[in-house]
Structures are given as C-alpha cells and as structure tokens.
C-alpha cells in the first residue's frame, strides 16, 4: 500500500519571472470563481494600471468557472505615492468594466481619509503616515491652505476638492470578503475571533498578533496586505501580498483559481 501523500503545499517561487508571472502551484485550498487579489497600491497609479493590464490579459486567456473573475483590492489605494486621487478614480472605473467583478476593501489609509473629512484633529497623524500626497493629488496647496487657518483651512480645502463620488466609493469599501476557502482583509484578523465579531480596528491595523499565528483563522486562508515585505509572504494559512509598491516599484497580486495559486507582479 502506498504511503500517505503529503499535502501539496509547496511555496511559490519568491519572485515572478520576466513576464511577471510565477509558475502555478497546486494547493489544498479551493475557490470556485477565479480571484485576483491586489496588494497595497499607495498612490502608484502607474503600477496599478500596469498590473490591471497584466491581470486583464491573464483573465482573457484563462478559463473561468462560476462566472466572471473577481478582482479584490486589499485596501490602501492612497497615500505615500503621488497619485492617490488617480488610484481611486482608476478603481472606480474598474468597477464599471465588464470583464471582472470588483471587491474593494478598506485600508487604514482610507479610514484616515474619511476621518479627516469629518475631524481635522486626525490631520497631524494622517500627514505623518503619508496623507500629504493625497491632499496634493486632489489639488490642495498645503502650504497655502495651512498658512491661514491651519488644519481647519486644510480640511476645508480637502472637503471642497474631493468629489462626492470619491467619498461614496471610499465609504462603500468593505472590511472583508470571502470566496471559497479564502478570507480577504486589509491587515489581518485577531486569532480566535469569528469574522462577524472582529473589530474594524483589528481588520484595518493588526500586525504582530496576526502575523505570528500559524493558523490565524482556522478553516480559511487569510489573504491580506498592510505589512510590506520584500517578497510576498506565501504560507499555507496566510498570504501577505503587500510588496511596498510605492517604494519598491513592485506591485503584487495573487491569482487563486480552483486549487491553484499563481503570483503576478509588475516587473
Ligand atoms: Mn495598511
């Protein structure tokens, strides 16, 4: 009698080839629809466009089960990089394209964006985390607006500059979605807590307690961004796909299809 086979759990190669795509590997986790999950874009519209093109090309030549492929944006579209407004605009247009179904998740940076529209006392903290580039991307002249009335002036200018459609889009972002054996969230989950009872703060911000857990959410593979790594963190029970695009120039996505995983990155 043959010995029991070990589960197929091979890690993906750590870096995609010149085509930006790694070989597909077989895993035990399953998903019905094809899902492409994109990591933290952080204002790099150039890379966002490039990766969307790569994904659209891949989706066109791939057979899909269970309907159109899903594109999950894992949050933190904005801040740090130069084109935050453009990234939100691009995500909104993607939602209108008929080749995919889009699921847009909220990141802690989108939370800060929303908070600042309501409460300018969060301004200093947001600026420390790269919010200044978002103001600039909406055409707000920071020096001029802050000169007279400080944070009140900056907030007022930002409120005038952000289109209602952008506010509505950010407001519509979900905290998590699930497809098949995969759970998608910006930062992670608190181990031991059912998804319905997770706090938004954990879903948007958690780091160490989540990253340190070998099985952070029994029964689901958690796909997340938020914590930048030199290379995608591809594990049995957790897939971290934030490769610090704004600084590294590498924006990453994972394609989940049936029992397969494939890494797609901007070269
Ligand atoms: Mn984040």
mmCIF file of C-alpha atoms and ligand atoms in Angstrom:
data_model
loop_
_atom_site.group_PDB
_atom_site.id
_atom_site.type_symbol
_atom_site.label_atom_id
_atom_site.label_comp_id
_atom_site.label_asym_id
_atom_site.label_seq_id
_atom_site.Cartn_x
_atom_site.Cartn_y
_atom_site.Cartn_z
ATOM 1 C CA UNK A 1 0.000 0.000 0.000
ATOM 2 C CA UNK A 2 1.242 3.424 -0.875
ATOM 3 C CA UNK A 3 2.239 5.715 1.914
ATOM 4 C CA UNK A 4 0.016 8.668 2.642
ATOM 5 C CA UNK A 5 0.943 11.556 0.388
ATOM 6 C CA UNK A 6 1.882 14.807 1.986
ATOM 7 C CA UNK A 7 -0.447 17.695 1.106
ATOM 8 C CA UNK A 8 0.637 19.768 -1.819
ATOM 9 C CA UNK A 9 1.868 22.799 -0.073
ATOM 10 C CA UNK A 10 4.890 23.912 -1.980
ATOM 11 C CA UNK A 11 5.722 27.578 -1.631
ATOM 12 C CA UNK A 12 5.543 29.663 -4.782
ATOM 13 C CA UNK A 13 8.819 30.941 -6.155
ATOM 14 C CA UNK A 14 9.602 34.134 -4.319
ATOM 15 C CA UNK A 15 9.950 36.286 -7.391
ATOM 16 C CA UNK A 16 7.980 36.257 -10.603
ATOM 17 C CA UNK A 17 9.803 35.840 -13.921
ATOM 18 C CA UNK A 18 10.241 38.488 -16.637
ATOM 19 C CA UNK A 19 6.608 38.035 -17.672
ATOM 20 C CA UNK A 20 5.642 38.995 -14.140
ATOM 21 C CA UNK A 21 4.016 35.637 -13.561
ATOM 22 C CA UNK A 22 5.226 32.716 -11.443
ATOM 23 C CA UNK A 23 4.503 29.100 -12.262
ATOM 24 C CA UNK A 24 1.159 27.947 -10.941
ATOM 25 C CA UNK A 25 1.288 25.657 -7.910
ATOM 26 C CA UNK A 26 -1.353 23.298 -6.562
ATOM 27 C CA UNK A 27 -2.663 23.773 -3.040
ATOM 28 C CA UNK A 28 -5.409 22.159 -0.956
ATOM 29 C CA UNK A 29 -7.465 25.314 -0.550
ATOM 30 C CA UNK A 30 -10.189 25.832 -3.117
ATOM 31 C CA UNK A 31 -12.096 28.675 -4.668
ATOM 32 C CA UNK A 32 -14.937 28.461 -7.167
ATOM 33 C CA UNK A 33 -14.511 31.734 -9.078
ATOM 34 C CA UNK A 34 -11.093 32.912 -10.204
ATOM 35 C CA UNK A 35 -9.919 35.621 -7.793
ATOM 36 C CA UNK A 36 -7.108 38.130 -8.314
ATOM 37 C CA UNK A 37 -6.152 39.915 -5.085
ATOM 38 C CA UNK A 38 -4.056 43.090 -5.416
ATOM 39 C CA UNK A 39 -1.880 44.394 -2.574
ATOM 40 C CA UNK A 40 -1.351 47.951 -1.294
ATOM 41 C CA UNK A 41 -1.139 50.407 -4.210
ATOM 42 C CA UNK A 42 -0.360 53.534 -2.132
ATOM 43 C CA UNK A 43 -0.756 56.166 -4.811
ATOM 44 C CA UNK A 44 1.249 54.411 -7.528
ATOM 45 C CA UNK A 45 -1.259 54.683 -10.350
ATOM 46 C CA UNK A 46 1.466 53.797 -12.854
ATOM 47 C CA UNK A 47 1.931 50.357 -11.275
ATOM 48 C CA UNK A 48 -1.800 49.933 -10.682
ATOM 49 C CA UNK A 49 -2.511 50.446 -14.418
ATOM 50 C CA UNK A 50 0.285 48.075 -15.342
ATOM 51 C CA UNK A 51 -0.894 45.308 -13.014
ATOM 52 C CA UNK A 52 -4.528 45.702 -14.112
ATOM 53 C CA UNK A 53 -3.343 45.274 -17.722
ATOM 54 C CA UNK A 54 -1.404 42.133 -16.771
ATOM 55 C CA UNK A 55 -4.420 40.732 -14.934
ATOM 56 C CA UNK A 56 -6.848 41.564 -17.731
ATOM 57 C CA UNK A 57 -4.562 39.846 -20.247
ATOM 58 C CA UNK A 58 -4.265 36.812 -17.988
ATOM 59 C CA UNK A 59 -8.008 36.705 -17.366
ATOM 60 C CA UNK A 60 -8.732 36.813 -21.103
ATOM 61 C CA UNK A 61 -6.666 33.711 -21.811
ATOM 62 C CA UNK A 62 -7.743 31.748 -18.733
ATOM 63 C CA UNK A 63 -10.790 29.554 -18.381
ATOM 64 C CA UNK A 64 -13.059 30.644 -15.548
ATOM 65 C CA UNK A 65 -15.555 28.637 -13.564
ATOM 66 C CA UNK A 66 -18.503 30.158 -11.740
ATOM 67 C CA UNK A 67 -18.766 33.474 -13.559
ATOM 68 C CA UNK A 68 -16.530 36.455 -14.191
ATOM 69 C CA UNK A 69 -13.192 36.629 -12.395
ATOM 70 C CA UNK A 70 -13.154 38.657 -9.199
ATOM 71 C CA UNK A 71 -10.596 41.405 -8.552
ATOM 72 C CA UNK A 72 -10.136 42.104 -4.838
ATOM 73 C CA UNK A 73 -8.379 45.354 -3.951
ATOM 74 C CA UNK A 74 -6.934 44.765 -0.486
ATOM 75 C CA UNK A 75 -7.004 48.422 0.587
ATOM 76 C CA UNK A 76 -4.548 51.313 0.976
ATOM 77 C CA UNK A 77 -5.005 52.606 -2.556
ATOM 78 C CA UNK A 78 -3.969 56.042 -1.308
ATOM 79 C CA UNK A 79 -1.171 57.971 0.498
ATOM 80 C CA UNK A 80 2.628 57.932 0.165
ATOM 81 C CA UNK A 81 2.795 57.632 -3.642
ATOM 82 C CA UNK A 82 1.953 60.618 -5.865
ATOM 83 C CA UNK A 83 -1.409 59.691 -7.483
ATOM 84 C CA UNK A 84 -3.913 58.841 -4.759
ATOM 85 C CA UNK A 85 -6.865 60.578 -6.432
ATOM 86 C CA UNK A 86 -5.966 58.830 -9.699
ATOM 87 C CA UNK A 87 -5.890 55.431 -7.973
ATOM 88 C CA UNK A 88 -9.369 55.930 -6.555
ATOM 89 C CA UNK A 89 -10.553 57.100 -9.968
ATOM 90 C CA UNK A 90 -8.995 54.019 -11.600
ATOM 91 C CA UNK A 91 -10.605 51.665 -9.075
ATOM 92 C CA UNK A 92 -13.972 53.300 -9.726
ATOM 93 C CA UNK A 93 -13.580 52.807 -13.493
ATOM 94 C CA UNK A 94 -12.509 49.207 -12.961
ATOM 95 C CA UNK A 95 -15.805 48.639 -11.201
ATOM 96 C CA UNK A 96 -17.562 49.615 -14.431
ATOM 97 C CA UNK A 97 -15.556 47.284 -16.693
ATOM 98 C CA UNK A 98 -17.468 44.141 -17.504
ATOM 99 C CA UNK A 99 -14.622 41.620 -17.643
ATOM 100 C CA UNK A 100 -14.426 41.367 -13.859
ATOM 101 C CA UNK A 101 -16.357 41.723 -10.645
ATOM 102 C CA UNK A 102 -14.584 44.095 -8.279
ATOM 103 C CA UNK A 103 -14.456 43.912 -4.485
ATOM 104 C CA UNK A 104 -12.826 46.935 -2.912
ATOM 105 C CA UNK A 105 -11.635 46.619 0.680
ATOM 106 C CA UNK A 106 -10.916 49.480 3.045
ATOM 107 C CA UNK A 107 -7.405 50.030 4.395
ATOM 108 C CA UNK A 108 -6.324 52.079 7.397
ATOM 109 C CA UNK A 109 -5.309 54.869 4.992
ATOM 110 C CA UNK A 110 -8.803 55.100 3.536
ATOM 111 C CA UNK A 111 -10.089 55.204 7.108
ATOM 112 C CA UNK A 112 -7.817 58.211 7.767
ATOM 113 C CA UNK A 113 -9.072 59.866 4.553
ATOM 114 C CA UNK A 114 -12.667 59.535 5.776
ATOM 115 C CA UNK A 115 -11.858 60.642 9.316
ATOM 116 C CA UNK A 116 -10.063 63.792 8.176
ATOM 117 C CA UNK A 117 -13.121 64.874 6.186
ATOM 118 C CA UNK A 118 -15.069 64.765 9.484
ATOM 119 C CA UNK A 119 -12.485 65.659 12.093
ATOM 120 C CA UNK A 120 -9.360 67.696 11.406
ATOM 121 C CA UNK A 121 -7.670 66.715 14.679
ATOM 122 C CA UNK A 122 -6.568 63.500 12.939
ATOM 123 C CA UNK A 123 -4.650 65.656 10.424
ATOM 124 C CA UNK A 124 -1.192 65.575 12.030
ATOM 125 C CA UNK A 125 -1.305 61.804 12.444
ATOM 126 C CA UNK A 126 -2.520 61.268 8.891
ATOM 127 C CA UNK A 127 0.176 63.546 7.461
ATOM 128 C CA UNK A 128 2.788 61.522 9.350
ATOM 129 C CA UNK A 129 1.513 58.444 7.543
ATOM 130 C CA UNK A 130 1.780 59.909 4.057
ATOM 131 C CA UNK A 131 -1.561 61.747 3.812
ATOM 132 C CA UNK A 132 0.071 64.885 2.416
ATOM 133 C CA UNK A 133 0.492 63.310 -1.008
ATOM 134 C CA UNK A 134 -3.235 62.553 -1.043
ATOM 135 C CA UNK A 135 -4.116 66.207 -0.385
ATOM 136 C CA UNK A 136 -1.713 67.258 -3.128
ATOM 137 C CA UNK A 137 -3.166 64.700 -5.556
ATOM 138 C CA UNK A 138 -6.560 66.391 -5.122
ATOM 139 C CA UNK A 139 -5.000 69.734 -5.967
ATOM 140 C CA UNK A 140 -4.865 71.062 -2.402
ATOM 141 C CA UNK A 141 -1.987 73.533 -1.964
ATOM 142 C CA UNK A 142 -0.869 72.501 1.526
ATOM 143 C CA UNK A 143 1.342 75.492 2.286
ATOM 144 C CA UNK A 144 -1.231 77.990 1.111
ATOM 145 C CA UNK A 145 -4.244 76.393 2.820
ATOM 146 C CA UNK A 146 -2.445 75.669 6.096
ATOM 147 C CA UNK A 147 -0.981 79.144 6.164
ATOM 148 C CA UNK A 148 -4.110 80.972 7.230
ATOM 149 C CA UNK A 149 -6.303 78.666 9.269
ATOM 150 C CA UNK A 150 -4.071 75.654 9.854
ATOM 151 C CA UNK A 151 -5.820 72.296 9.967
ATOM 152 C CA UNK A 152 -9.246 73.904 9.632
ATOM 153 C CA UNK A 153 -8.144 75.524 6.382
ATOM 154 C CA UNK A 154 -6.604 72.322 5.070
ATOM 155 C CA UNK A 155 -9.679 70.299 5.922
ATOM 156 C CA UNK A 156 -11.975 72.837 4.243
ATOM 157 C CA UNK A 157 -9.842 72.775 1.098
ATOM 158 C CA UNK A 158 -9.849 68.976 1.104
ATOM 159 C CA UNK A 159 -13.629 68.847 1.577
ATOM 160 C CA UNK A 160 -14.012 71.142 -1.451
ATOM 161 C CA UNK A 161 -11.537 69.142 -3.537
ATOM 162 C CA UNK A 162 -12.769 65.564 -3.040
ATOM 163 C CA UNK A 163 -15.579 64.688 -5.464
ATOM 164 C CA UNK A 164 -18.714 63.267 -3.900
ATOM 165 C CA UNK A 165 -18.276 60.115 -5.990
ATOM 166 C CA UNK A 166 -14.871 59.503 -4.390
ATOM 167 C CA UNK A 167 -16.317 59.872 -0.889
ATOM 168 C CA UNK A 168 -19.105 57.476 -1.771
ATOM 169 C CA UNK A 169 -16.635 54.992 -3.213
ATOM 170 C CA UNK A 170 -14.428 55.034 -0.116
ATOM 171 C CA UNK A 171 -17.497 54.745 2.088
ATOM 172 C CA UNK A 172 -18.632 51.699 0.107
ATOM 173 C CA UNK A 173 -15.383 49.811 0.699
ATOM 174 C CA UNK A 174 -15.897 46.603 2.663
ATOM 175 C CA UNK A 175 -13.909 45.413 5.659
ATOM 176 C CA UNK A 176 -13.667 41.848 4.422
ATOM 177 C CA UNK A 177 -14.937 39.436 1.777
ATOM 178 C CA UNK A 178 -14.665 35.677 1.396
ATOM 179 C CA UNK A 179 -14.525 33.386 -1.595
ATOM 180 C CA UNK A 180 -14.263 29.636 -1.142
ATOM 181 C CA UNK A 181 -11.566 28.746 1.377
ATOM 182 C CA UNK A 182 -10.127 32.269 1.300
ATOM 183 C CA UNK A 183 -10.847 35.270 3.527
ATOM 184 C CA UNK A 184 -9.709 38.685 2.245
ATOM 185 C CA UNK A 185 -8.975 41.589 4.577
ATOM 186 C CA UNK A 186 -6.648 44.604 4.604
ATOM 187 C CA UNK A 187 -4.444 43.996 7.643
ATOM 188 C CA UNK A 188 -5.456 40.667 9.140
ATOM 189 C CA UNK A 189 -7.691 39.178 11.797
ATOM 190 C CA UNK A 190 -7.418 38.711 15.545
ATOM 191 C CA UNK A 191 -6.814 34.984 16.048
ATOM 192 C CA UNK A 192 -9.661 33.167 17.776
ATOM 193 C CA UNK A 193 -12.395 35.695 16.936
ATOM 194 C CA UNK A 194 -15.147 34.874 14.387
ATOM 195 C CA UNK A 195 -15.155 37.255 11.430
ATOM 196 C CA UNK A 196 -18.522 38.777 12.367
ATOM 197 C CA UNK A 197 -17.108 39.784 15.756
ATOM 198 C CA UNK A 198 -13.740 41.146 14.574
ATOM 199 C CA UNK A 199 -13.223 44.809 15.400
ATOM 200 C CA UNK A 200 -12.737 47.163 12.434
ATOM 201 C CA UNK A 201 -9.567 48.417 14.128
ATOM 202 C CA UNK A 202 -8.060 44.927 14.022
ATOM 203 C CA UNK A 203 -9.144 44.316 10.422
ATOM 204 C CA UNK A 204 -7.543 47.606 9.348
ATOM 205 C CA UNK A 205 -4.480 47.747 11.599
ATOM 206 C CA UNK A 206 -3.481 44.450 13.192
ATOM 207 C CA UNK A 207 0.056 43.269 12.700
ATOM 208 C CA UNK A 208 2.088 41.154 15.079
ATOM 209 C CA UNK A 209 -0.570 39.034 16.801
ATOM 210 C CA UNK A 210 -1.929 38.109 13.380
ATOM 211 C CA UNK A 211 1.366 37.610 11.572
ATOM 212 C CA UNK A 212 2.742 35.444 14.387
ATOM 213 C CA UNK A 213 -0.175 32.999 14.346
ATOM 214 C CA UNK A 214 0.485 29.909 12.282
ATOM 215 C CA UNK A 215 -3.249 29.361 11.689
ATOM 216 C CA UNK A 216 -4.784 32.807 12.244
ATOM 217 C CA UNK A 217 -8.279 31.771 11.139
ATOM 218 C CA UNK A 218 -8.915 28.007 11.211
ATOM 219 C CA UNK A 219 -10.550 26.776 8.018
ATOM 220 C CA UNK A 220 -9.669 29.839 5.948
ATOM 221 C CA UNK A 221 -6.564 31.098 4.229
ATOM 222 C CA UNK A 222 -6.311 34.813 5.044
ATOM 223 C CA UNK A 223 -5.229 36.983 2.103
ATOM 224 C CA UNK A 224 -4.028 40.417 3.237
ATOM 225 C CA UNK A 225 -1.859 43.464 2.630
ATOM 226 C CA UNK A 226 -0.786 46.177 5.119
ATOM 227 C CA UNK A 227 2.587 44.801 6.158
ATOM 228 C CA UNK A 228 5.125 45.334 3.390
ATOM 229 C CA UNK A 229 7.559 42.536 2.667
ATOM 230 C CA UNK A 230 10.357 42.348 0.150
ATOM 231 C CA UNK A 231 8.587 39.373 -1.398
ATOM 232 C CA UNK A 232 5.022 38.097 -0.996
ATOM 233 C CA UNK A 233 4.553 36.091 2.192
ATOM 234 C CA UNK A 234 3.072 32.890 0.810
ATOM 235 C CA UNK A 235 2.061 30.434 3.502
ATOM 236 C CA UNK A 236 -0.385 27.608 3.951
ATOM 237 C CA UNK A 237 -2.859 29.627 6.037
ATOM 238 C CA UNK A 238 -1.933 33.201 5.181
ATOM 239 C CA UNK A 239 -0.916 35.117 2.057
ATOM 240 C CA UNK A 240 0.616 38.577 2.523
ATOM 241 C CA UNK A 241 0.751 40.377 -0.811
ATOM 242 C CA UNK A 242 1.985 43.882 0.101
ATOM 243 C CA UNK A 243 5.381 44.332 -1.535
ATOM 244 C CA UNK A 244 5.732 48.033 -0.641
ATOM 245 C CA UNK A 245 4.953 49.158 -4.191
ATOM 246 C CA UNK A 246 5.298 52.881 -3.508
ATOM 247 C CA UNK A 247 8.979 52.400 -2.654
ATOM 248 C CA UNK A 248 9.923 49.107 -4.356
ATOM 249 C CA UNK A 249 8.178 49.693 -7.684
ATOM 250 C CA UNK A 250 6.788 46.151 -7.418
ATOM 251 C CA UNK A 251 3.039 45.815 -7.059
ATOM 252 C CA UNK A 252 1.875 42.248 -6.482
ATOM 253 C CA UNK A 253 -1.247 40.186 -6.955
ATOM 254 C CA UNK A 254 -2.115 36.571 -6.290
ATOM 255 C CA UNK A 255 -4.352 34.629 -8.643
ATOM 256 C CA UNK A 256 -6.482 31.969 -6.966
ATOM 257 C CA UNK A 257 -8.202 29.544 -9.292
ATOM 258 C CA UNK A 258 -9.649 26.172 -8.301
ATOM 259 C CA UNK A 259 -6.836 24.546 -6.309
ATOM 260 C CA UNK A 260 -4.183 26.785 -7.877
ATOM 261 C CA UNK A 261 -2.153 29.766 -6.785
ATOM 262 C CA UNK A 262 -0.174 31.976 -9.171
ATOM 263 C CA UNK A 263 1.783 35.112 -8.351
ATOM 264 C CA UNK A 264 1.527 38.109 -10.703
ATOM 265 C CA UNK A 265 3.810 41.125 -10.221
ATOM 266 C CA UNK A 266 4.778 44.271 -12.060
ATOM 267 C CA UNK A 267 8.271 43.569 -13.353
HETATM 268 MN MN1 LIG B 1 -2.320 49.492 5.730
#
